[in-house]
Coordinates of C-alpha atoms and ligand atoms in Angstrom, one line a residue:
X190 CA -16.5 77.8 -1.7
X191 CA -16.7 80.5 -4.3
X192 CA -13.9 82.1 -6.3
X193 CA -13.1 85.4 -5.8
X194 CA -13.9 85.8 -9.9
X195 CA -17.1 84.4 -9.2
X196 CA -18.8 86.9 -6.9
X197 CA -16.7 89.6 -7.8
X198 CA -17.3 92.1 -10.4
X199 CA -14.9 93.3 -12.8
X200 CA -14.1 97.1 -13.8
X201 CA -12.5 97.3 -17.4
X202 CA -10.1 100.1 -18.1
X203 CA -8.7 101.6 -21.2
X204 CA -5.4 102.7 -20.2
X205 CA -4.8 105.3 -22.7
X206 CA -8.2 106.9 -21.4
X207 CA -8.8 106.6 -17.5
X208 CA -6.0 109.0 -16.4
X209 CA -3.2 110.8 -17.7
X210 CA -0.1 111.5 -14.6
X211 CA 2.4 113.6 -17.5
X212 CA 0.3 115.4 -18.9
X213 CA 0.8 114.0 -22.4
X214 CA -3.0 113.7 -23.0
X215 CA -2.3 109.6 -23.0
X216 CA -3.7 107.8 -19.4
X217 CA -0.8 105.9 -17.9
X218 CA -0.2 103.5 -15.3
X219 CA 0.5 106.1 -12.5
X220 CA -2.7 107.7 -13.2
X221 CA -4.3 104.5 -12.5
X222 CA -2.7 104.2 -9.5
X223 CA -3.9 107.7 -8.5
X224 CA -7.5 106.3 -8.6
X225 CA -8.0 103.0 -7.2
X226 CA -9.3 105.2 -4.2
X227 CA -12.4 105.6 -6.7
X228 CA -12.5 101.9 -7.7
X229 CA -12.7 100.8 -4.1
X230 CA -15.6 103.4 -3.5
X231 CA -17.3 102.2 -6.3
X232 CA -17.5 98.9 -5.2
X233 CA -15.5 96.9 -7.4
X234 CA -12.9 93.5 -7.5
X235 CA -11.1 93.3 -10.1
X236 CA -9.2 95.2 -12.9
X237 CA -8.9 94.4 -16.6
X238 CA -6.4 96.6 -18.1
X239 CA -6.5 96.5 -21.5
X240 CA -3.2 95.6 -23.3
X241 CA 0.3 98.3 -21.7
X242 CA 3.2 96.3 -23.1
X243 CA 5.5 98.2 -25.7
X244 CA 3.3 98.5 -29.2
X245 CA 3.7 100.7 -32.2
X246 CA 0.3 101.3 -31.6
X247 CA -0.8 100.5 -34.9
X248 CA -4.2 99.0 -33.1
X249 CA -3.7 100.9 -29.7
X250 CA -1.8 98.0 -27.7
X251 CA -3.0 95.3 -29.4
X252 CA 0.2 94.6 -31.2
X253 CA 2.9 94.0 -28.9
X254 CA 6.4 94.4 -29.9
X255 CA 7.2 93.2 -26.4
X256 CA 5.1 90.9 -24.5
X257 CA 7.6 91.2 -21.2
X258 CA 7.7 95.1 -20.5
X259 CA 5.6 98.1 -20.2
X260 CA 5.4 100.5 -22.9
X261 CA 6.7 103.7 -22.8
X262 CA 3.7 105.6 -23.1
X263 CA 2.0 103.8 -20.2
X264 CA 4.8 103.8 -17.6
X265 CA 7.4 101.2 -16.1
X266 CA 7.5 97.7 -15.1
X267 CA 7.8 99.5 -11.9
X268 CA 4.9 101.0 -11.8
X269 CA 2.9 97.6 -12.9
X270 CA 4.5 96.6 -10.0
X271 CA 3.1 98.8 -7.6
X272 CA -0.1 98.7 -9.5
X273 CA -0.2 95.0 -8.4
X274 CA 0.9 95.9 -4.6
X275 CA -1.5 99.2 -4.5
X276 CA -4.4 96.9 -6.2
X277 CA -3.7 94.1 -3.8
X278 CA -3.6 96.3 -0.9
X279 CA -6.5 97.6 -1.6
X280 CA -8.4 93.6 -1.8
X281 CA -8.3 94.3 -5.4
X282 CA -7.3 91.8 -8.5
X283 CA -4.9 92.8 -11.5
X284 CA -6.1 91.1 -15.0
X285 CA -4.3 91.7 -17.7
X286 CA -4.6 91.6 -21.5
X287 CA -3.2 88.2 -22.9
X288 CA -2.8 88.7 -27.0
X289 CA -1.7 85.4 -28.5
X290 CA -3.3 85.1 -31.8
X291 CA -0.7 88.0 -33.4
X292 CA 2.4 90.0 -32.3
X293 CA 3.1 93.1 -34.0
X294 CA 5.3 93.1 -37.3
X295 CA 7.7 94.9 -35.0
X296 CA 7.9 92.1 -33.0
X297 CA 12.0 90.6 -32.9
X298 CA 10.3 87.0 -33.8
X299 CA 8.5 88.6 -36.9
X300 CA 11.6 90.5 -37.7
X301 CA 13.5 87.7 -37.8
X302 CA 10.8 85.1 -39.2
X303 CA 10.3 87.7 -42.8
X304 CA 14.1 88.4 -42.6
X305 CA 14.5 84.9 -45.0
X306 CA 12.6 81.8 -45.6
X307 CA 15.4 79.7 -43.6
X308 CA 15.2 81.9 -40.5
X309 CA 14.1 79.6 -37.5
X310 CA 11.5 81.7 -37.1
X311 CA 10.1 81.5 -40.2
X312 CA 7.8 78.6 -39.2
X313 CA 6.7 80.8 -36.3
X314 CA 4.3 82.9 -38.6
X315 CA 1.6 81.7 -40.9
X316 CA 3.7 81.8 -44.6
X317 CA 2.0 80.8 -47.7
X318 CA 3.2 81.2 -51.0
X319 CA 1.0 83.0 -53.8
X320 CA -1.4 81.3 -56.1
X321 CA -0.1 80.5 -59.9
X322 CA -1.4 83.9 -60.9
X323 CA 0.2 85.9 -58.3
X324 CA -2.8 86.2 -55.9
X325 CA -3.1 85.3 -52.1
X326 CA -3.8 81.8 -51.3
X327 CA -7.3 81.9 -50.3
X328 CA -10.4 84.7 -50.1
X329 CA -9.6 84.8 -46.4
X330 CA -10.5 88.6 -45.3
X331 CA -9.1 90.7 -42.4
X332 CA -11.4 91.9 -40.0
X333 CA -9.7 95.3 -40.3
X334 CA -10.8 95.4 -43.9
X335 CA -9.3 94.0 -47.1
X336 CA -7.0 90.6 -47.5
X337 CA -6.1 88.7 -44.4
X338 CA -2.9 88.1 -46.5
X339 CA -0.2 90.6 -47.3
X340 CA 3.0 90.2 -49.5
X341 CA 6.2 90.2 -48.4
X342 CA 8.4 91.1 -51.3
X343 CA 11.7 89.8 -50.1
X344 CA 11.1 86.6 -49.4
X345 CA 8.3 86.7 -51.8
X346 CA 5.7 84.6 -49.5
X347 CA 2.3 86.0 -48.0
X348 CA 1.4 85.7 -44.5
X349 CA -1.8 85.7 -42.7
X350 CA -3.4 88.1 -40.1
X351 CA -6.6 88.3 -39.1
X352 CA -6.6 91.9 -38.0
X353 CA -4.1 94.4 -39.6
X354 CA -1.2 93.8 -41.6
X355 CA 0.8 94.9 -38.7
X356 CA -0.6 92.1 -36.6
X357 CA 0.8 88.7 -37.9
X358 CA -1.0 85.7 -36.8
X359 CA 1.3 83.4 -34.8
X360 CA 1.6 79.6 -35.7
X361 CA -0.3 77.7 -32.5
X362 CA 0.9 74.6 -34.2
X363 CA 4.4 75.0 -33.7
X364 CA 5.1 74.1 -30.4
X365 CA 8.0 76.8 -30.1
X366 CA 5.7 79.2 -30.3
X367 CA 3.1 77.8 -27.7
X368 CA 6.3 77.3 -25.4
X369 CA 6.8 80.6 -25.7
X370 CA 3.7 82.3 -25.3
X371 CA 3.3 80.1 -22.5
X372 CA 6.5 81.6 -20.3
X373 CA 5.0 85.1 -21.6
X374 CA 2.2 83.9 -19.3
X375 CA 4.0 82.6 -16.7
X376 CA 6.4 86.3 -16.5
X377 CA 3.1 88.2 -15.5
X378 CA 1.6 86.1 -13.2
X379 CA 4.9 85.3 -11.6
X380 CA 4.6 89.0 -10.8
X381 CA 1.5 88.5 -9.3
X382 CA -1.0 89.5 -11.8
X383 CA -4.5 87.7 -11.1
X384 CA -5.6 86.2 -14.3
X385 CA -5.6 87.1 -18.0
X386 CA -8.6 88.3 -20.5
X387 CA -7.4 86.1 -23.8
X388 CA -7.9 88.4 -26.5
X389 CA -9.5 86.8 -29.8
X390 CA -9.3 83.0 -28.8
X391 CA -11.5 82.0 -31.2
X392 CA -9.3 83.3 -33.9
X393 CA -6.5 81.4 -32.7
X394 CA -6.1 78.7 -35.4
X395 CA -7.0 78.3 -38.7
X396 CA -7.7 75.3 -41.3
X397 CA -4.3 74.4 -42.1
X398 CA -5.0 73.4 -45.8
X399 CA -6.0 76.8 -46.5
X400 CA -9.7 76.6 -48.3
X401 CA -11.5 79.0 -49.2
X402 CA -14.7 81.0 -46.7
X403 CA -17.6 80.4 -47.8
X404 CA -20.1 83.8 -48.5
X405 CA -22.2 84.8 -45.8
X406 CA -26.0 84.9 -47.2
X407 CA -27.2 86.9 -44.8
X408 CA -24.3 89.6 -45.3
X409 CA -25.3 93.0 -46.5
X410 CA -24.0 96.8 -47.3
X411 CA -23.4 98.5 -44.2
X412 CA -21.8 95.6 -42.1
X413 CA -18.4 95.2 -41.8
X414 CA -16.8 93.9 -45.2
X415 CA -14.9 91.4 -43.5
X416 CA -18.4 89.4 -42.6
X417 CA -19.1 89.0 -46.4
X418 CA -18.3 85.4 -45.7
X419 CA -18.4 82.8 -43.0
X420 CA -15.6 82.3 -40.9
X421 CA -16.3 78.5 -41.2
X422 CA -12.2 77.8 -41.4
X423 CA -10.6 80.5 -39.7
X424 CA -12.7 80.8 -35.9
X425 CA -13.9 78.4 -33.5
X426 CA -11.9 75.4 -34.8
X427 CA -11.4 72.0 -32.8
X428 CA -7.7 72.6 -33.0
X429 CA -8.4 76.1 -30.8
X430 CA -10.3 74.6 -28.2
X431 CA -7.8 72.0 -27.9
X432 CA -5.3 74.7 -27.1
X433 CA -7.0 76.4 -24.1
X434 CA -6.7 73.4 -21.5
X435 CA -2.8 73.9 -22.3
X436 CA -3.4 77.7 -21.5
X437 CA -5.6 76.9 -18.4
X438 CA -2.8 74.7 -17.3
X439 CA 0.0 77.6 -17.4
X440 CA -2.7 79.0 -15.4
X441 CA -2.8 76.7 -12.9
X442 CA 0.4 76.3 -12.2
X443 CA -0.3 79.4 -9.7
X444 CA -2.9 79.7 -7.2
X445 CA -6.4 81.4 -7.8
X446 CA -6.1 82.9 -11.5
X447 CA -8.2 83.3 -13.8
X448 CA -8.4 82.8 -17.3
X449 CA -11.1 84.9 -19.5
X450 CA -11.2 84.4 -22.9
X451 CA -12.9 86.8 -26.0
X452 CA -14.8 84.5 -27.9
X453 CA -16.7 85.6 -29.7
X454 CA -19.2 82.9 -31.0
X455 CA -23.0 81.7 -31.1
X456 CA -24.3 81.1 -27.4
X457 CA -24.3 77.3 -27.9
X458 CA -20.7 77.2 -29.0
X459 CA -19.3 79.0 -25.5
X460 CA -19.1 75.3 -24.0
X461 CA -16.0 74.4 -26.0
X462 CA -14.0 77.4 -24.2
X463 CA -15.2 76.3 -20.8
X464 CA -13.8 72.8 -22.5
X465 CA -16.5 69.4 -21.1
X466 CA -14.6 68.9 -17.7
X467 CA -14.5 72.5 -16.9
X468 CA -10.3 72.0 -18.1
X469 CA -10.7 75.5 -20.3
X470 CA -11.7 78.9 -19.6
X471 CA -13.6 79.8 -16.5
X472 CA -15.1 82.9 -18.1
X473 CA -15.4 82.5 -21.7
X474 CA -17.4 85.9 -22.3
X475 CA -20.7 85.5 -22.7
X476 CA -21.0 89.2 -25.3
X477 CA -24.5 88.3 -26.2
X478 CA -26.6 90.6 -24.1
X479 CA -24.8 93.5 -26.6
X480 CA -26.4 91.7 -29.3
X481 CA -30.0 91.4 -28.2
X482 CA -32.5 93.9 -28.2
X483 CA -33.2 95.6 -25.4
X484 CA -36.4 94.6 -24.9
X485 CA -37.9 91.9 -22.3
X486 CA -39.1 89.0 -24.3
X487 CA -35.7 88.6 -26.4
X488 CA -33.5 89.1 -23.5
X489 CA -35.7 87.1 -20.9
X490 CA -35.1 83.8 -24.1
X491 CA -31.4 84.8 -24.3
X492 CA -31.0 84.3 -20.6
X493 CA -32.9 80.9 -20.8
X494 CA -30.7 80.0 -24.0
X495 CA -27.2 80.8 -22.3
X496 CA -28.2 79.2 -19.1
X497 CA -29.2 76.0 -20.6
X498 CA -25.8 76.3 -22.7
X499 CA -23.5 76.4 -19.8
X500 CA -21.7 73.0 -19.2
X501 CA -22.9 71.4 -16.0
X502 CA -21.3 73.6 -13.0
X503 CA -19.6 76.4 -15.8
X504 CA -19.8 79.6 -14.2
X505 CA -22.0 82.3 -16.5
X506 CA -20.8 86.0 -16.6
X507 CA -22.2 89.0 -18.7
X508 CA -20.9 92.2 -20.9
X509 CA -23.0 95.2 -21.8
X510 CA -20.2 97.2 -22.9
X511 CA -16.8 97.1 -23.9
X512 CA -13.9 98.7 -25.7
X513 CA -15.2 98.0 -29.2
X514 CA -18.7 98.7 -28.8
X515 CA -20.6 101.7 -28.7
X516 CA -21.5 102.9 -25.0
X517 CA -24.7 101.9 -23.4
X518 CA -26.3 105.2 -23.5
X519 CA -25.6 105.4 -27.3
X520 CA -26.6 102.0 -28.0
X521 CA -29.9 101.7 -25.9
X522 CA -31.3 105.8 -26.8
X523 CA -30.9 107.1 -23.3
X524 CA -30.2 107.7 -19.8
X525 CA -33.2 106.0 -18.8
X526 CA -32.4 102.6 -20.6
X527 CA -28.6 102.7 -20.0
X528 CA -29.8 102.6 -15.9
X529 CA -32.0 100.0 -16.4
X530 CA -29.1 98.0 -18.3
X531 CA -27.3 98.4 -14.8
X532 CA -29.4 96.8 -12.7
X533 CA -29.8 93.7 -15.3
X534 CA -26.0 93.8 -15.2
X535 CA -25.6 93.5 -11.8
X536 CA -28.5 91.3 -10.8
X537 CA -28.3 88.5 -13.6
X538 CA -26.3 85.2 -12.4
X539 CA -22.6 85.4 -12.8
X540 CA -19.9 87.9 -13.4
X541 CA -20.7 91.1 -14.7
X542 CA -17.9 93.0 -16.8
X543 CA -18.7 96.6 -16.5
X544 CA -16.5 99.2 -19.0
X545 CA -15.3 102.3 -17.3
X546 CA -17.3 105.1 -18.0
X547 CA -20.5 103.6 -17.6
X548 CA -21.0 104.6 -14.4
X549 CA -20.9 108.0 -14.6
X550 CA -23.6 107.5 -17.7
X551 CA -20.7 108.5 -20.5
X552 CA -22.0 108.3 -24.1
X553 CA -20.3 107.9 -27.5
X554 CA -18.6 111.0 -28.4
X555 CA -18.1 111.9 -32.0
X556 CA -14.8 111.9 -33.4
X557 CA -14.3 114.0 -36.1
X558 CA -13.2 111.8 -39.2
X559 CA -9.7 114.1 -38.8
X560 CA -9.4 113.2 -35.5
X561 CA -10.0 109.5 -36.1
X562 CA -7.2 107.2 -34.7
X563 CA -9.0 104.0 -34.6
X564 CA -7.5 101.8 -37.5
X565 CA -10.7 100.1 -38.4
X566 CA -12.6 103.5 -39.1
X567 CA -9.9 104.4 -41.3
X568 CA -9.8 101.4 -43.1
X569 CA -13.2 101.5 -43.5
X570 CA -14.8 104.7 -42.7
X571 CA -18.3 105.2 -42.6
X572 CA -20.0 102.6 -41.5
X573 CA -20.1 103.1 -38.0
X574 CA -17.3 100.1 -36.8
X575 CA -14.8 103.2 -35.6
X576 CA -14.4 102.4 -31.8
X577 CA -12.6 105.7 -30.9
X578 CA -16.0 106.9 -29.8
X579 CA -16.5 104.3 -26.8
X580 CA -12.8 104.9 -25.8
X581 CA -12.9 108.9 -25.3
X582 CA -11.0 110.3 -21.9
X583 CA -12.9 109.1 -18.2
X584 CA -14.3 112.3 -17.2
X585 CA -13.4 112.8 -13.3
X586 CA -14.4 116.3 -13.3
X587 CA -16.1 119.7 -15.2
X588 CA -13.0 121.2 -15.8
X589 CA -10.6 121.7 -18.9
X590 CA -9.3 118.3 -19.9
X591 CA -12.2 116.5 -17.5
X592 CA -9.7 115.7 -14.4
X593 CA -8.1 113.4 -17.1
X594 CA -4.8 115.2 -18.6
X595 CA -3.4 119.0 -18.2
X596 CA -2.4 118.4 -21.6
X597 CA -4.4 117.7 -25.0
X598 CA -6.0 114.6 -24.9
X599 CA -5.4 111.9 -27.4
X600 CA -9.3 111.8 -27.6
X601 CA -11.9 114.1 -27.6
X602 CA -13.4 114.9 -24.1
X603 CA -17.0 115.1 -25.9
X604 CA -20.1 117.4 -24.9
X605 CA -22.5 117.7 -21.6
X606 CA -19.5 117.6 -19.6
X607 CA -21.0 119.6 -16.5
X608 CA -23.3 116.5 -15.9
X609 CA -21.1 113.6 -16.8
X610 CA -18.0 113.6 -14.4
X611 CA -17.6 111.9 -11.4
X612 CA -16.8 114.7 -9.0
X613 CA -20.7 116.4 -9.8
X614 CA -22.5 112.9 -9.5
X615 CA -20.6 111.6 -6.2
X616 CA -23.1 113.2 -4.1
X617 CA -26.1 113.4 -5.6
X618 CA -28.1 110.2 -5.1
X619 CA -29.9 110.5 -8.2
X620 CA -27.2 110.2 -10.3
X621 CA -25.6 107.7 -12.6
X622 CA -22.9 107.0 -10.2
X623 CA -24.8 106.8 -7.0
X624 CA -27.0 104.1 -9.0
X625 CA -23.8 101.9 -9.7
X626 CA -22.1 102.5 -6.1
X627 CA -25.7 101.6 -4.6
X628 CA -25.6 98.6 -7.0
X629 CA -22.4 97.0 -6.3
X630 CA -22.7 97.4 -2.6
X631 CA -26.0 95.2 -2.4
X632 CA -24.8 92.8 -5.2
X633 CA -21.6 92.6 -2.5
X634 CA -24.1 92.6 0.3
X635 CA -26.7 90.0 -0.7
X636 CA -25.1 86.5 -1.6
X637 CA -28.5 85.9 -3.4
X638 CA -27.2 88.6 -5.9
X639 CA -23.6 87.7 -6.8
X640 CA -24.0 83.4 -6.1
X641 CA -27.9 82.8 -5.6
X642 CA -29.9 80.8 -7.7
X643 CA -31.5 82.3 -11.1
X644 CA -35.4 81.8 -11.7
X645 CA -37.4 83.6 -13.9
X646 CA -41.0 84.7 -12.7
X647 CA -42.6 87.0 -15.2
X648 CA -42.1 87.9 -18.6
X649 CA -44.1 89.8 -20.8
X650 CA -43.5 92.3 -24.0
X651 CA -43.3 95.4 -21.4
X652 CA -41.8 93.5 -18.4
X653 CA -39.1 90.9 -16.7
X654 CA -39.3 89.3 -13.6
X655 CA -37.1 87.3 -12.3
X656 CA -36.0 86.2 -8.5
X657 CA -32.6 85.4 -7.2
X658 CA -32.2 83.1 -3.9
X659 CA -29.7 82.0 -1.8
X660 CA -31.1 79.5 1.5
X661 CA -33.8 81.6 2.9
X662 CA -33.3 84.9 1.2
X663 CA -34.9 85.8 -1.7
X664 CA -35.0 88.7 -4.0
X665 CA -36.9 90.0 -7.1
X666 CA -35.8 92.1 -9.7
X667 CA -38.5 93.4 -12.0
X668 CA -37.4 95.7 -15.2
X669 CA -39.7 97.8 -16.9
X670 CA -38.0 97.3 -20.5
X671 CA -40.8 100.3 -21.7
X672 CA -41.5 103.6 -21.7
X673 CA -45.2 103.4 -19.7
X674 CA -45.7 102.7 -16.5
X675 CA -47.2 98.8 -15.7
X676 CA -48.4 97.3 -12.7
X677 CA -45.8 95.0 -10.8
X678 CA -46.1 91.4 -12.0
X679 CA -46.0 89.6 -8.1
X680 CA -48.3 87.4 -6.4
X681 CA -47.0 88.6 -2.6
X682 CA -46.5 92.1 -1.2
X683 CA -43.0 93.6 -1.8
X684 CA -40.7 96.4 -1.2
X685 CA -38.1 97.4 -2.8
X686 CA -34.5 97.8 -1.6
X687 CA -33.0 99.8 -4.9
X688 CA -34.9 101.7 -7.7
X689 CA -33.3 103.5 -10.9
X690 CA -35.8 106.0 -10.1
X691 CA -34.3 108.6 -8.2
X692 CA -35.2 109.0 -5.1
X693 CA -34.6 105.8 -4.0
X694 CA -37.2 105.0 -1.9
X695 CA -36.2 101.8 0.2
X696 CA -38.5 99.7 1.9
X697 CA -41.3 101.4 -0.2
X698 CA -44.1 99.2 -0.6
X699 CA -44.7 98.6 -4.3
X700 CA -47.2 97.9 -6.8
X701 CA -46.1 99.8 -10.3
X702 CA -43.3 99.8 -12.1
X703 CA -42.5 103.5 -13.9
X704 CA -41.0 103.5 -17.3
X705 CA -37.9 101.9 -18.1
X706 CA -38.1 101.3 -13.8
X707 CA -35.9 98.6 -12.8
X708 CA -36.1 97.7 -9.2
X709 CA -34.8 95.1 -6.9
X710 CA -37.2 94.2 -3.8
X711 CA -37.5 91.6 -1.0
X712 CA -40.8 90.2 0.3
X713 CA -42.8 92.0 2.6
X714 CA -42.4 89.3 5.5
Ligands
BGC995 C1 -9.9 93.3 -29.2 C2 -9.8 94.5 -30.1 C3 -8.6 94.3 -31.0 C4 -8.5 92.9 -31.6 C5 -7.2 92.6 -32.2 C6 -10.1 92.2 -30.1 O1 -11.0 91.3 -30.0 O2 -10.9 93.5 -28.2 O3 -9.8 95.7 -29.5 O4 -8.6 95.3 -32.0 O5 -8.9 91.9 -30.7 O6 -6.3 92.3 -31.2

């Protein structure tokens, strides 16, 4: 009665950085292949490859000259193909970037819609014409930094993108366009692919007559320039949501896909991507545990917030990390919090997203600003929004080039390499790894965990309780969000099943939690 997307959990890979087969220091689609071994040892359901069609690469994939083929750099159609029949063999789904807010500049429909303001393609793009005094048509901004509007001197029109001037926002209101993007949908999962993440849905239309963003009050030096005003008429519009039942229908037209979509908006505002009759999204993401401190009280309201947000029967799912965030470790100051993070991951109601990486405890590594290749750090250095240090090579061993490449990677591998690589954690059972592969296999084991009910039972500034059921089985999780010990909120003997405290000491009887402990347990009787 469940769908495979909702008790699964889904492993997010970076193609350029999980494995490199060629040894041009880039991952590839082969070197995937080579590793599903590991995926299905870790415990996992479903892929999410980040975008592989052909790209210029101007944001790393994310503006696709070709939504229907592979890129070079990443392989063949073939080999997507036997990705799909190596995943599938394996009881493991294939989910795939979807990018339909922009193509690249590159793209043969851009080409042809700046080549003259007659093309039929013109109309494909957003094309304004400049104010009396020369300027762009609005203060819209780019979220790569600068205008959202750049020039096009021969046919002497500007047109809109939200991200770089090498992305060019589409025009969702010409039906042409939706057609199209629609059979770009249908070509993958003709193929067989499982479902799509939507990549910046909520960007997907804008106020067609153009007026001006309001200024953000709370906006201040150090955040990204582009948040200097409110995005009140280019995210989140009614005319986007209408769009994603029309998506979800391309969708449905095969059998048991799935349709995620980035939207990035306030936790109240994630019903209009499920859409009211459950006709949108089934996993908007839900990116607001990333935003919330890591500390019990906040979290423990978020999770109340969300959960009373959801339209009736919308399934919930949750992100800690992602490829344009800073790693867990980083984020949270440790090794301790980033395995307490895990277990709140894995244990909360719906489907965890976890980012490659992350189980194997890999932190931010620092790119040196001549190394950068991330396109918002160079646009705007300095303020910490470059994501090239969350997207550094998957470290599979201690050796030169980390198991990833023979060659130079395209990243930096990044310090404390002895401890961080898969092959010196798979058999220790203290580390990082063993955490997540002990993890996943109860969450797989225990329906409670990945479709039982949610309740919470204790909360307090140092602690969260909460209990997960399913008929007659019942577990608590309890996370010690601090860094002293406390005594075990719980009315009832209990022992625990899994600890992030190494060694893991099942059916220990239990009364304290340590610092920054989280622990799942089942009543004593
Ligand atoms: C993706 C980013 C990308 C942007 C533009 C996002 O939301 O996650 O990595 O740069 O969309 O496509």
């Amino acid at each position: 009665m469940y769908e495979w997307w909702q008790r699964g959990v889904v492993y997010q890979i970076y193609p350029r950085s999980f494995q490199d087969s060629n040894g041009d220091g880039i991952g590839d689609l082969p070197g995937i292949i080579s590793r599903l071994d590991y995926l299905v040892d870790l415990g996992i359901d479903a892929v999410w490859i980040c975008p592989i069609y052909p790209s210029p690469m101007a944001d790393f994939g994310y503006d696709i000259s070709d939504y229907r083929n592979v890129d070079p750099q990443f392989g063949t159609l073939a080999d997507l193909d036997r990705l799909i029949a190596e995943l599938h063999r394996r009881n493991l789904k294939l989910i795939l970037d979807f990018v339909p807010n922009h193509t690249s500049s590159e793209h043969p429909w851009f080409q042809a819609s700046r080549r003259s303001r007659h093309d039929p393609k013109r109309d494909w793009y957003i094309w304004r014409d400049a104010k009396d005094d020369g300027q762009p048509p609005n203060n819209w901004l780019s979220e790569f930094g600068g205008s959202a509007w750049t020039w096009d001197e021969d046919t002497r029109q500007f047109y809109y993108h939200a991200f770089l001037a090498q992305q060019p926002d589409l025009n969702w209101r010409n039906p042409r366009v939706r057609e199209a993007m629609f059979d770009v949908m249908r070509f993958w999962l003709a193929r067989g692919v499982d479902g799509y993440r939507v990549d910046a849905i909520h960007l997907l239309v804008e106020n067609e007559s153009l007026p001006d963003n309001p200024p953000n009050p709370d906006w201040h030096a150090g955040m990204s320039p582009a948040r200097r005003l409110l995005r009140m008429h280019t995210a989140d519009l009614p005319d986007t949501h209408a769009l994603i039942p029309e998506m979800r229908k391309i969708a449905d037209e095969f059998t048991a896909r799935v349709l995620i979509g980035e939207a990035s908006v306030p936790v109240e505002r994630l019903k209009h991507y499920y859409g009211q009759a459950l006709e949108g999204f089934q996993l908007p993401f839900n990116f607001h545990l990333m935003r919330t401190p890591f500390e019990a009280l906040p979290i423990a309201s978020l999770i109340r917030r969300y959960e009373a947000a959801l339209p009736p029967g919308g399934w919930p799912n949750w992100v800690l990390g992602n490829h344009d965030r800073s790693r867990l470790r980083s984020r949270l100051g440790g090794a301790a919090q980033s395995r307490l993070a895990a277990v709140l991951l894995l244990t909360l109601r719906g489907t965890p997203t976890l980012y490659y990486g992350e189980e194997i405890g890999m932190g931010d590594v620092v790119v040196e600003s001549d190394a950068v290749r991330d396109p918002w750090e160079r646009n705007v250095p300095g303020l910490g929004l470059g994501r090239d240090p969350c997207r550094t090579p998957m470290r599979w061993s201690a050796a030169a080039g980390a198991g990833f490449t023979s060659g130079v990677p395209w990243l930096p591998i990044g310090g404390n390499l002895d401890e961080r690589n898969v092959a010196t954690q798979r058999d220790d059972p203290s580390s990082f790894l063993s955490l997540y592969r002990n993890l996943l296999a109860l969450r797989r084991a225990e329906p409670a965990l990945h479709v039982g009910e949610y309740r919470e039972v204790w909360v307090d500034e140092q602690c969260l309780v909460y209990e997960r059921t399913q008929d007659a089985r019942r577990l608590l999780v309890a996370l010690n969000f601090s860094d002293t010990s406390c005594p075990l909120p719980a009315q009832e003997p209990l022992r625990a099943c899994l600890s992030t405290h190494a060694p893991v000491r099942t059916a220990e009887q239990k009364s304290t939690l340590l610092p920054f402990e989280g622990i799942i347990l089942e009543p004593c009787n």
